[in-house]
Amino acid sequence: MGLMSLTAVELGKKIAAGEVSVAEATQEALERTKQLEQEYNCFVTWDEKAALQQAESVQKKIDAGDLKSPLAGVPVAIKDNMCIEGRLTTCSSKILSNFYPTFTADAVLRLQEAGAVIIGKTNMDEFAMGSTTETSYYGETKNPWDVTRVPGGSSGGSAAAVAAEEVPYALGSDTGGSIRQPAAFCGVTGIKPTYGRVSRYGLIAYGSSLDQIGPLAKDVTDCAAVLETICVHDSKDSTSVDRTDTDFMSALSDDVKGMKIGIPRDYLGQGLDPDVKAAVLAAAKAFEDKGAMVEELDLSLVEYAIPAYYIIASAEASSNLERFDGVKYGYRTETFTDLHNMYKKTRSEGFGAEVKRRIMLGSFVLSSGYYDAYYIKALRTKALIKQAFDKAFAKYDVLLGPVAPTTALKLGESLSDPLKMYLGDIYTVSVNLAGLPAISLPCGSDRQGLPVGLQLIGKPFDEKTIIRAAYAFEQTKSYKRPTALTERGL
């Protein structure tokens, strides 16, 4: 069993005890990446020289007793929409194919301060717009469970890198399910924190009112450790909330006795794959057996979540992406006649089809005559969805349901039908609209052996409760951490 098959916390303990050097762990991660990248395409870039230099520096600090983090010396991958000073950061788009930031995202900086060793930047849907990691300028990422299937998106590269055991954990970002859905498809664990928990400074924005950075890892313990490291108030981000309840490792308790868990009936209806439903209901039964109170409830407005989300997200995207014009940074068309022509050709050549589609949709709903008809109505719907969750949380501690209607789709299956891809986010987008925390973790498999994801949704800033519930589920007899490469004999 190699070092990359360990969880991040397990590897961190070995490094702290002197059983493994930081250089050894880093070298194995780099070797795994080089070995598997041709097949999976999880990374946009990786830097062997920089990683080994980091490893040497971190080892000196550990030896001197200056680093006490459980993640010290553990390799990590970063989604390619988070800036790292001096490192190529592309958002998997041609338009940023030559962009080297002059600053580092706050969440990444927190990991570096804790002694994490950055292996590279992971592949993603272009500007995080997609649910399959097929819209990337650098080619599709493949699911380590089955290379004919998608890893989910937009954080598919991060999820696949963890599932393929190229790194023990990674950072992703979640706008409408972009951490939870790939975690489900790849059989790993991912947390979308409450909006405002983690600084968005240095995260290249898709939907500014929806985006949140979070971890993807092998288990709940790792996710709690990473979240504890990156949840720090940041004055550079006006949406960053200053809170002291960030000791998430303390929530790792195998005790859900008396916990009230609600299952929205809306999440178990038409369109849900029978195998997914069976696995989710079996997980609910496991909670019941551990002493939790589990019952169904009506969570209204679910049918309006998808249109409200895509109107708001596309509107914000059309505003956020107007900065990419070929003037200040990024790609610029080689031939043009005047300034307006340069803008037009640069964006036409630099953006992919899905990004153009969402910019056009966003520009439309913000335009004169349609602003009130679409955008304002979507904002009102967002407020109503938040009220529906507030009403549910007046009675329940946690809401339980599936992450996605199906397991991992075949490559190309939804890319040819954008509406089908959008509908795949039906169980995740409401969480972002309401600014809630949620966790995705494996709860079984379908008849083809593909992992099924369980979603636990919590009250605002109550990550500890969903972490406790998820950890307790991991301790059940029926739970076994899925391993993609073991299944494939690799």
Short mmCIF file of C-alpha atoms in Angstrom, two decimals:
data_model
loop_
_atom_site.label_atom_id
_atom_site.label_comp_id
_atom_site.label_asym_id
_atom_site.label_seq_id
_atom_site.Cartn_x
_atom_site.Cartn_y
_atom_site.Cartn_z
CA MET A 1 0.00 0.00 0.00
CA GLY A 2 1.53 3.30 -1.13
CA LEU A 3 1.59 6.59 0.74
CA MET A 4 -1.06 8.12 -1.53
CA SER A 5 -3.55 5.45 -0.46
CA LEU A 6 -3.44 6.91 3.06
CA THR A 7 -5.78 9.68 4.11
CA ALA A 8 -4.26 13.14 4.51
CA VAL A 9 -4.43 12.96 8.31
CA GLU A 10 -2.91 9.45 8.37
CA LEU A 11 -0.04 10.60 6.16
CA GLY A 12 0.40 13.75 8.25
CA LYS A 13 0.79 11.62 11.40
CA LYS A 14 3.48 9.50 9.75
CA ILE A 15 5.35 12.61 8.65
CA ALA A 16 5.08 14.17 12.14
CA ALA A 17 6.39 10.94 13.69
CA GLY A 18 9.37 10.87 11.33
CA GLU A 19 8.28 7.60 9.72
CA VAL A 20 8.04 9.29 6.32
CA SER A 21 9.81 12.40 5.03
CA VAL A 22 7.97 15.21 3.28
CA ALA A 23 10.19 14.64 0.24
CA GLU A 24 9.18 10.96 0.07
CA ALA A 25 5.48 11.82 0.19
CA THR A 26 5.89 14.57 -2.40
CA GLN A 27 7.94 12.38 -4.72
CA GLU A 28 5.34 9.60 -4.59
CA ALA A 29 2.56 12.08 -5.41
CA LEU A 30 4.56 13.37 -8.38
CA GLU A 31 5.33 9.85 -9.60
CA ARG A 32 1.66 8.84 -9.32
CA THR A 33 0.66 11.95 -11.22
CA LYS A 34 3.14 11.29 -14.04
CA GLN A 35 2.07 7.64 -14.16
CA LEU A 36 -1.68 8.25 -14.36
CA GLU A 37 -2.13 11.64 -16.02
CA GLN A 38 -2.13 10.35 -19.58
CA GLU A 39 -5.15 8.22 -18.72
CA TYR A 40 -7.12 10.54 -16.41
CA ASN A 41 -6.03 14.13 -17.26
CA CYS A 42 -6.71 15.40 -13.71
CA PHE A 43 -4.14 18.20 -13.85
CA VAL A 44 -3.66 21.27 -16.05
CA THR A 45 -0.16 21.86 -14.67
CA TRP A 46 2.14 20.36 -12.07
CA ASP A 47 5.57 21.59 -11.03
CA GLU A 48 8.00 18.95 -9.83
CA LYS A 49 10.83 21.36 -9.03
CA ALA A 50 8.66 23.78 -7.05
CA ALA A 51 6.97 20.92 -5.14
CA LEU A 52 10.30 19.39 -4.09
CA GLN A 53 11.59 22.80 -3.02
CA GLN A 54 8.45 23.27 -0.91
CA ALA A 55 8.95 19.80 0.57
CA GLU A 56 12.48 20.65 1.66
CA SER A 57 11.36 23.92 3.25
CA VAL A 58 8.42 22.30 5.05
CA GLN A 59 10.60 19.47 6.37
CA LYS A 60 12.97 21.99 7.98
CA LYS A 61 10.03 23.71 9.71
CA ILE A 62 8.63 20.38 10.95
CA ASP A 63 12.06 19.36 12.29
CA ALA A 64 12.35 22.72 14.05
CA GLY A 65 8.94 22.25 15.66
CA ASP A 66 7.42 25.24 13.86
CA LEU A 67 4.62 23.29 12.14
CA LYS A 68 1.99 21.44 14.16
CA SER A 69 -0.84 21.20 11.58
CA PRO A 70 -2.17 17.67 10.85
CA LEU A 71 -1.66 18.57 7.16
CA ALA A 72 2.00 19.57 7.45
CA GLY A 73 4.01 17.96 4.66
CA VAL A 74 0.97 16.39 2.97
CA PRO A 75 0.70 16.92 -0.83
CA VAL A 76 -2.36 18.78 -2.14
CA ALA A 77 -3.83 19.74 -5.53
CA ILE A 78 -5.54 23.07 -6.17
CA LYS A 79 -8.39 23.70 -8.60
CA ASP A 80 -7.19 25.88 -11.45
CA ASN A 81 -9.48 28.82 -10.64
CA MET A 82 -7.52 29.72 -7.50
CA CYS A 83 -4.61 32.08 -7.97
CA ILE A 84 -1.11 31.13 -6.87
CA GLU A 85 1.56 33.77 -7.23
CA GLY A 86 3.83 33.10 -10.19
CA ARG A 87 2.00 29.92 -11.24
CA LEU A 88 -0.05 29.55 -14.39
CA THR A 89 -3.75 29.91 -13.48
CA THR A 90 -6.10 29.32 -16.41
CA CYS A 91 -9.62 28.41 -15.22
CA SER A 92 -9.15 25.74 -17.92
CA SER A 93 -9.82 28.44 -20.54
CA LYS A 94 -7.84 29.56 -23.57
CA ILE A 95 -8.46 33.17 -22.62
CA LEU A 96 -6.28 32.74 -19.48
CA SER A 97 -3.77 30.33 -21.01
CA ASN A 98 -0.90 32.76 -20.31
CA PHE A 99 -2.00 34.26 -16.97
CA TYR A 100 0.46 34.24 -14.07
CA PRO A 101 -1.07 35.92 -10.96
CA THR A 102 0.89 38.28 -8.73
CA PHE A 103 -0.89 37.10 -5.57
CA THR A 104 -2.15 33.91 -3.91
CA ALA A 105 -5.73 33.01 -2.98
CA ASP A 106 -6.29 33.25 0.77
CA ALA A 107 -7.45 29.63 1.12
CA VAL A 108 -4.31 28.41 -0.66
CA LEU A 109 -2.16 30.70 1.49
CA ARG A 110 -3.65 29.17 4.64
CA LEU A 111 -2.71 25.68 3.43
CA GLN A 112 0.81 26.82 2.58
CA GLU A 113 1.18 28.33 6.07
CA ALA A 114 0.05 24.97 7.51
CA GLY A 115 2.82 23.20 5.58
CA ALA A 116 0.86 21.72 2.67
CA VAL A 117 2.92 20.93 -0.44
CA ILE A 118 1.22 21.98 -3.68
CA ILE A 119 1.67 19.43 -6.45
CA GLY A 120 -0.23 21.28 -9.19
CA LYS A 121 -3.43 22.83 -10.51
CA THR A 122 -6.36 20.57 -11.41
CA ASN A 123 -8.51 20.47 -14.51
CA MET A 124 -12.06 21.86 -14.40
CA ASP A 125 -14.97 22.92 -16.54
CA GLU A 126 -14.03 26.22 -18.19
CA PHE A 127 -14.61 29.02 -15.66
CA ALA A 128 -16.42 26.39 -13.55
CA MET A 129 -19.29 26.33 -16.05
CA GLY A 130 -20.32 22.71 -16.43
CA SER A 131 -21.08 19.54 -14.51
CA THR A 132 -18.77 17.08 -16.26
CA THR A 133 -15.25 18.60 -16.65
CA GLU A 134 -15.71 18.21 -20.41
CA THR A 135 -15.78 21.93 -21.25
CA SER A 136 -12.10 22.40 -20.33
CA TYR A 137 -9.78 23.89 -22.96
CA TYR A 138 -7.25 21.23 -21.88
CA GLY A 139 -9.48 18.26 -22.62
CA GLU A 140 -11.83 16.15 -20.57
CA THR A 141 -10.94 14.52 -17.27
CA LYS A 142 -11.91 10.85 -16.96
CA ASN A 143 -13.44 9.13 -13.96
CA PRO A 144 -10.96 6.73 -12.28
CA TRP A 145 -13.82 4.30 -11.60
CA ASP A 146 -14.55 3.99 -15.32
CA VAL A 147 -12.60 5.97 -17.92
CA THR A 148 -15.60 6.01 -20.26
CA ARG A 149 -17.46 8.18 -17.72
CA VAL A 150 -17.24 11.75 -16.50
CA PRO A 151 -15.86 12.63 -13.04
CA GLY A 152 -18.52 15.31 -12.56
CA GLY A 153 -17.83 19.01 -12.45
CA SER A 154 -16.77 21.62 -12.29
CA SER A 155 -14.20 20.38 -9.72
CA GLY A 156 -13.83 17.09 -11.60
CA GLY A 157 -10.04 17.28 -11.80
CA SER A 158 -9.73 17.67 -8.02
CA ALA A 159 -12.17 14.84 -7.29
CA ALA A 160 -10.58 12.50 -9.83
CA ALA A 161 -7.05 13.26 -8.54
CA VAL A 162 -8.14 12.19 -5.03
CA ALA A 163 -10.00 9.11 -6.32
CA ALA A 164 -6.98 8.10 -8.44
CA GLU A 165 -4.74 8.52 -5.36
CA GLU A 166 -2.54 11.07 -7.07
CA VAL A 167 -2.92 13.27 -3.98
CA PRO A 168 -4.60 12.64 -0.60
CA TYR A 169 -6.80 15.75 -0.86
CA ALA A 170 -7.55 18.76 -3.04
CA LEU A 171 -9.33 22.10 -3.03
CA GLY A 172 -12.37 22.70 -5.20
CA SER A 173 -15.00 25.40 -5.52
CA ASP A 174 -18.77 25.02 -5.41
CA THR A 175 -21.17 27.38 -7.22
CA GLY A 176 -24.13 25.02 -7.63
CA GLY A 177 -22.80 21.61 -6.63
CA SER A 178 -19.31 21.71 -8.14
CA ILE A 179 -17.68 20.06 -5.11
CA ARG A 180 -20.47 17.71 -4.05
CA GLN A 181 -21.43 16.27 -7.43
CA PRO A 182 -17.89 15.27 -8.54
CA ALA A 183 -17.29 13.92 -5.02
CA ALA A 184 -20.35 11.70 -5.50
CA PHE A 185 -19.34 10.57 -9.00
CA CYS A 186 -15.76 9.77 -7.91
CA GLY A 187 -16.55 8.12 -4.57
CA VAL A 188 -14.80 10.72 -2.39
CA THR A 189 -15.97 13.19 0.27
CA GLY A 190 -16.48 16.91 -0.29
CA ILE A 191 -17.76 19.84 1.76
CA LYS A 192 -19.38 23.01 0.48
CA PRO A 193 -19.12 25.43 3.44
CA THR A 194 -21.61 28.13 4.38
CA TYR A 195 -21.31 31.19 2.14
CA GLY A 196 -18.81 33.49 3.84
CA ARG A 197 -16.99 30.75 5.77
CA VAL A 198 -13.97 30.64 3.44
CA SER A 199 -12.44 33.71 1.83
CA ARG A 200 -13.08 34.05 -1.90
CA TYR A 201 -10.04 36.32 -2.32
CA GLY A 202 -8.00 34.95 -5.20
CA LEU A 203 -10.82 32.71 -6.46
CA ILE A 204 -11.60 33.71 -10.05
CA ALA A 205 -15.32 34.36 -9.85
CA TYR A 206 -18.13 32.62 -11.69
CA GLY A 207 -21.15 33.58 -9.54
CA SER A 208 -19.98 35.91 -6.78
CA SER A 209 -23.03 35.41 -4.53
CA LEU A 210 -22.82 31.61 -4.87
CA ASP A 211 -19.13 30.56 -5.04
CA GLN A 212 -17.44 28.87 -2.07
CA ILE A 213 -14.09 27.08 -1.76
CA GLY A 214 -14.06 23.72 -0.01
CA PRO A 215 -12.12 20.45 0.35
CA LEU A 216 -12.33 17.14 -1.51
CA ALA A 217 -10.75 14.24 0.36
CA LYS A 218 -10.98 10.55 1.13
CA ASP A 219 -13.03 10.85 4.29
CA VAL A 220 -14.81 13.21 6.65
CA THR A 221 -11.83 13.54 9.00
CA ASP A 222 -9.66 14.90 6.20
CA CYS A 223 -12.36 17.35 5.12
CA ALA A 224 -12.74 18.61 8.69
CA ALA A 225 -8.97 19.10 9.02
CA VAL A 226 -8.76 21.04 5.74
CA LEU A 227 -11.82 23.15 6.53
CA GLU A 228 -10.39 24.01 9.94
CA THR A 229 -7.23 25.24 8.22
CA ILE A 230 -8.83 27.44 5.55
CA CYS A 231 -11.72 28.95 7.55
CA VAL A 232 -10.05 32.19 8.62
CA HIS A 233 -11.59 35.66 8.47
CA ASP A 234 -10.10 37.69 5.62
CA SER A 235 -10.44 41.47 5.49
CA LYS A 236 -9.66 41.37 1.76
CA ASP A 237 -13.02 39.65 1.13
CA SER A 238 -16.07 41.72 2.10
CA THR A 239 -18.20 38.55 2.30
CA SER A 240 -15.82 36.78 4.71
CA VAL A 241 -17.50 36.25 8.10
CA ASP A 242 -15.47 36.47 11.31
CA ARG A 243 -16.37 33.44 13.46
CA THR A 244 -14.61 31.47 16.16
CA ASP A 245 -16.47 28.14 15.81
CA THR A 246 -13.94 26.68 13.40
CA ASP A 247 -12.67 23.72 15.47
CA PHE A 248 -14.28 21.24 13.08
CA MET A 249 -12.12 18.30 14.19
CA SER A 250 -13.96 18.41 17.53
CA ALA A 251 -17.16 17.46 15.70
CA LEU A 252 -15.82 14.01 14.73
CA SER A 253 -18.11 12.15 17.09
CA ASP A 254 -19.88 8.83 16.51
CA ASP A 255 -23.07 10.03 18.14
CA VAL A 256 -26.28 10.99 16.35
CA LYS A 257 -28.68 9.84 19.06
CA GLY A 258 -31.61 12.24 19.13
CA MET A 259 -30.52 14.07 15.99
CA LYS A 260 -33.51 15.07 13.85
CA ILE A 261 -32.99 14.29 10.17
CA GLY A 262 -35.45 15.29 7.45
CA ILE A 263 -35.68 13.77 3.98
CA PRO A 264 -37.34 16.09 1.43
CA ARG A 265 -39.94 14.10 -0.52
CA ASP A 266 -39.17 16.34 -3.48
CA TYR A 267 -35.69 14.74 -3.64
CA LEU A 268 -37.04 11.19 -3.94
CA GLY A 269 -39.49 11.64 -6.81
CA GLN A 270 -39.46 11.39 -10.58
CA GLY A 271 -36.08 11.29 -12.30
CA LEU A 272 -34.14 9.69 -9.44
CA ASP A 273 -32.32 6.49 -10.41
CA PRO A 274 -33.70 3.51 -8.40
CA ASP A 275 -30.19 2.39 -7.34
CA VAL A 276 -29.38 5.89 -6.07
CA LYS A 277 -32.68 6.06 -4.18
CA ALA A 278 -32.10 2.65 -2.59
CA ALA A 279 -28.60 3.60 -1.41
CA VAL A 280 -29.78 6.93 0.04
CA LEU A 281 -32.71 5.32 1.88
CA ALA A 282 -30.38 2.61 3.21
CA ALA A 283 -28.16 5.39 4.60
CA ALA A 284 -31.22 6.97 6.22
CA LYS A 285 -32.01 3.61 7.84
CA ALA A 286 -28.42 3.44 9.16
CA PHE A 287 -28.94 6.80 10.88
CA GLU A 288 -32.20 5.55 12.35
CA ASP A 289 -30.45 2.46 13.70
CA LYS A 290 -27.93 4.73 15.45
CA GLY A 291 -30.69 6.57 17.29
CA ALA A 292 -31.48 9.48 14.99
CA MET A 293 -35.06 10.49 14.26
CA VAL A 294 -35.62 10.28 10.49
CA GLU A 295 -38.76 11.38 8.68
CA GLU A 296 -39.86 12.80 5.35
CA LEU A 297 -40.94 16.41 4.83
CA ASP A 298 -42.22 18.63 2.06
CA LEU A 299 -39.56 21.13 0.94
CA SER A 300 -41.37 23.35 -1.52
CA LEU A 301 -39.98 25.32 -4.46
CA VAL A 302 -37.48 22.63 -5.55
CA GLU A 303 -38.83 22.79 -9.10
CA TYR A 304 -37.92 26.50 -9.26
CA ALA A 305 -34.35 26.06 -8.03
CA ILE A 306 -32.79 25.21 -11.41
CA PRO A 307 -34.23 28.18 -13.37
CA ALA A 308 -33.55 30.60 -10.49
CA TYR A 309 -29.98 29.35 -10.13
CA TYR A 310 -29.09 29.52 -13.82
CA ILE A 311 -30.59 33.00 -14.21
CA ILE A 312 -28.66 34.37 -11.22
CA ALA A 313 -25.41 32.51 -11.92
CA SER A 314 -25.41 33.44 -15.62
CA ALA A 315 -26.18 37.08 -14.82
CA GLU A 316 -23.25 37.24 -12.41
CA ALA A 317 -21.03 35.38 -14.88
CA SER A 318 -21.78 37.84 -17.69
CA SER A 319 -20.69 40.66 -15.37
CA ASN A 320 -17.63 38.87 -13.95
CA LEU A 321 -16.29 37.73 -17.30
CA GLU A 322 -16.43 41.11 -19.02
CA ARG A 323 -12.96 41.83 -17.56
CA PHE A 324 -11.45 39.30 -19.97
CA ASP A 325 -11.10 41.55 -22.99
CA GLY A 326 -7.53 41.03 -24.21
CA VAL A 327 -6.35 44.39 -22.88
CA LYS A 328 -5.18 43.93 -19.29
CA TYR A 329 -4.14 40.26 -19.19
CA GLY A 330 -4.79 36.90 -20.78
CA TYR A 331 -5.16 35.89 -24.40
CA ARG A 332 -5.41 38.49 -27.16
CA THR A 333 -6.31 37.74 -30.77
CA GLU A 334 -3.38 38.10 -33.15
CA THR A 335 -5.11 40.13 -35.87
CA PHE A 336 -7.68 42.89 -35.41
CA THR A 337 -8.70 46.15 -37.05
CA ASP A 338 -9.75 48.29 -34.08
CA LEU A 339 -10.49 48.09 -30.34
CA HIS A 340 -14.07 46.82 -30.74
CA ASN A 341 -12.91 44.20 -33.23
CA MET A 342 -10.17 43.10 -30.81
CA TYR A 343 -12.71 42.63 -28.00
CA LYS A 344 -14.99 40.64 -30.28
CA LYS A 345 -12.32 38.38 -31.75
CA THR A 346 -10.49 37.84 -28.45
CA ARG A 347 -13.65 36.69 -26.68
CA SER A 348 -14.86 34.69 -29.66
CA GLU A 349 -11.55 32.80 -29.86
CA GLY A 350 -10.83 32.69 -26.12
CA PHE A 351 -14.12 31.47 -24.63
CA GLY A 352 -15.61 28.01 -25.18
CA ALA A 353 -19.18 27.24 -26.24
CA GLU A 354 -20.63 26.71 -22.74
CA VAL A 355 -19.12 29.93 -21.39
CA LYS A 356 -20.48 31.88 -24.37
CA ARG A 357 -23.90 30.32 -23.81
CA ARG A 358 -24.02 31.44 -20.18
CA ILE A 359 -22.67 34.93 -20.95
CA MET A 360 -25.41 35.35 -23.56
CA LEU A 361 -28.08 34.10 -21.16
CA GLY A 362 -26.79 36.38 -18.41
CA SER A 363 -26.65 39.41 -20.68
CA PHE A 364 -30.20 38.69 -21.84
CA VAL A 365 -31.75 38.47 -18.35
CA LEU A 366 -29.98 41.69 -17.32
CA SER A 367 -31.00 43.61 -20.42
CA SER A 368 -33.61 46.36 -20.53
CA GLY A 369 -37.11 44.94 -20.61
CA TYR A 370 -36.11 41.53 -19.23
CA TYR A 371 -34.41 42.51 -15.95
CA ASP A 372 -37.69 42.63 -14.03
CA ALA A 373 -39.22 39.68 -15.84
CA TYR A 374 -36.34 37.28 -15.15
CA TYR A 375 -33.55 38.49 -12.87
CA ILE A 376 -35.69 40.17 -10.20
CA LYS A 377 -38.06 37.18 -10.15
CA ALA A 378 -35.10 34.84 -9.74
CA LEU A 379 -33.85 36.86 -6.76
CA ARG A 380 -37.32 36.71 -5.20
CA THR A 381 -37.40 32.95 -5.77
CA LYS A 382 -33.98 32.69 -4.12
CA ALA A 383 -35.38 34.43 -1.03
CA LEU A 384 -38.38 32.06 -0.96
CA ILE A 385 -36.08 29.03 -1.22
CA LYS A 386 -34.09 30.37 1.75
CA GLN A 387 -37.35 30.75 3.69
CA ALA A 388 -38.33 27.16 2.87
CA PHE A 389 -35.03 25.90 4.28
CA ASP A 390 -35.40 28.10 7.36
CA LYS A 391 -38.82 26.55 7.97
CA ALA A 392 -37.40 23.03 7.60
CA PHE A 393 -34.49 23.77 9.94
CA ALA A 394 -36.89 25.02 12.60
CA LYS A 395 -37.72 21.32 13.04
CA TYR A 396 -34.71 19.37 11.74
CA ASP A 397 -30.97 19.46 12.48
CA VAL A 398 -29.95 18.02 9.10
CA LEU A 399 -31.59 17.38 5.74
CA LEU A 400 -30.64 14.19 3.92
CA GLY A 401 -30.92 13.31 0.25
CA PRO A 402 -29.08 12.31 -2.91
CA VAL A 403 -26.36 14.45 -4.50
CA ALA A 404 -27.33 13.74 -8.09
CA PRO A 405 -30.19 11.88 -9.84
CA THR A 406 -27.80 9.30 -11.29
CA THR A 407 -24.28 7.95 -10.89
CA ALA A 408 -21.49 9.08 -13.24
CA LEU A 409 -22.67 9.61 -16.81
CA LYS A 410 -20.97 8.45 -19.97
CA LEU A 411 -18.57 10.92 -21.58
CA GLY A 412 -20.43 13.10 -24.08
CA GLU A 413 -23.84 12.03 -22.78
CA SER A 414 -24.91 15.38 -21.33
CA LEU A 415 -22.51 17.72 -23.16
CA SER A 416 -24.62 17.37 -26.30
CA ASP A 417 -27.73 18.32 -24.31
CA PRO A 418 -27.01 21.34 -22.05
CA LEU A 419 -30.50 21.23 -20.51
CA LYS A 420 -29.91 17.67 -19.34
CA MET A 421 -26.62 18.79 -17.78
CA TYR A 422 -28.35 21.67 -15.99
CA LEU A 423 -31.10 19.38 -14.61
CA GLY A 424 -28.41 17.14 -13.11
CA ASP A 425 -27.84 19.88 -10.50
CA ILE A 426 -31.40 19.74 -9.16
CA TYR A 427 -30.43 18.50 -5.66
CA THR A 428 -27.42 20.77 -5.16
CA VAL A 429 -28.18 24.30 -6.43
CA SER A 430 -30.70 25.14 -3.68
CA VAL A 431 -27.92 24.89 -1.10
CA ASN A 432 -25.94 27.62 -2.87
CA LEU A 433 -29.00 29.82 -3.37
CA ALA A 434 -29.66 29.63 0.39
CA GLY A 435 -25.96 29.92 1.34
CA LEU A 436 -26.05 26.69 3.38
CA PRO A 437 -23.31 24.16 4.20
CA ALA A 438 -23.53 20.64 2.77
CA ILE A 439 -21.39 17.54 2.60
CA SER A 440 -21.28 14.74 0.03
CA LEU A 441 -19.96 11.33 0.98
CA PRO A 442 -20.20 7.82 -0.52
CA CYS A 443 -23.13 5.70 0.67
CA GLY A 444 -23.08 2.70 -1.66
CA SER A 445 -22.96 1.82 -5.33
CA ASP A 446 -25.27 1.11 -8.23
CA ARG A 447 -25.57 -2.19 -10.08
CA GLN A 448 -22.59 -1.24 -12.27
CA GLY A 449 -20.38 -0.72 -9.23
CA LEU A 450 -20.28 3.08 -9.55
CA PRO A 451 -20.35 5.10 -6.31
CA VAL A 452 -23.51 6.80 -5.05
CA GLY A 453 -23.25 10.06 -3.12
CA LEU A 454 -25.21 10.99 0.02
CA GLN A 455 -25.84 14.69 0.70
CA LEU A 456 -26.28 16.10 4.19
CA ILE A 457 -27.40 19.75 4.39
CA GLY A 458 -27.03 21.88 7.50
CA LYS A 459 -28.10 25.18 8.97
CA PRO A 460 -26.02 28.29 8.19
CA PHE A 461 -22.59 28.07 9.88
CA ASP A 462 -23.48 24.69 11.39
CA GLU A 463 -20.83 22.65 9.58
CA LYS A 464 -20.12 20.81 12.83
CA THR A 465 -23.50 19.06 12.80
CA ILE A 466 -23.19 17.77 9.23
CA ILE A 467 -19.59 16.73 9.94
CA ARG A 468 -20.77 14.83 13.04
CA ALA A 469 -23.56 13.14 11.09
CA ALA A 470 -21.28 12.23 8.18
CA TYR A 471 -18.57 10.90 10.51
CA ALA A 472 -21.14 8.79 12.37
CA PHE A 473 -22.32 7.32 9.08
CA GLU A 474 -18.73 6.38 8.23
CA GLN A 475 -18.59 4.37 11.47
CA THR A 476 -21.59 2.19 10.54
CA LYS A 477 -20.99 -1.45 9.74
CA SER A 478 -22.38 -1.02 6.23
CA TYR A 479 -19.91 1.76 5.34
CA LYS A 480 -16.75 0.92 3.46
CA ARG A 481 -14.63 3.63 1.89
CA PRO A 482 -14.74 3.03 -1.86
CA THR A 483 -11.44 2.81 -3.70
CA ALA A 484 -11.55 3.28 -7.46
CA LEU A 485 -8.14 1.80 -8.27
CA THR A 486 -8.68 -1.29 -6.11
CA GLU A 487 -11.90 -1.93 -8.04
CA ARG A 488 -9.93 -1.73 -11.30
CA GLY A 489 -7.03 -3.77 -9.97
CA LEU A 490 -4.52 -0.89 -10.18
#
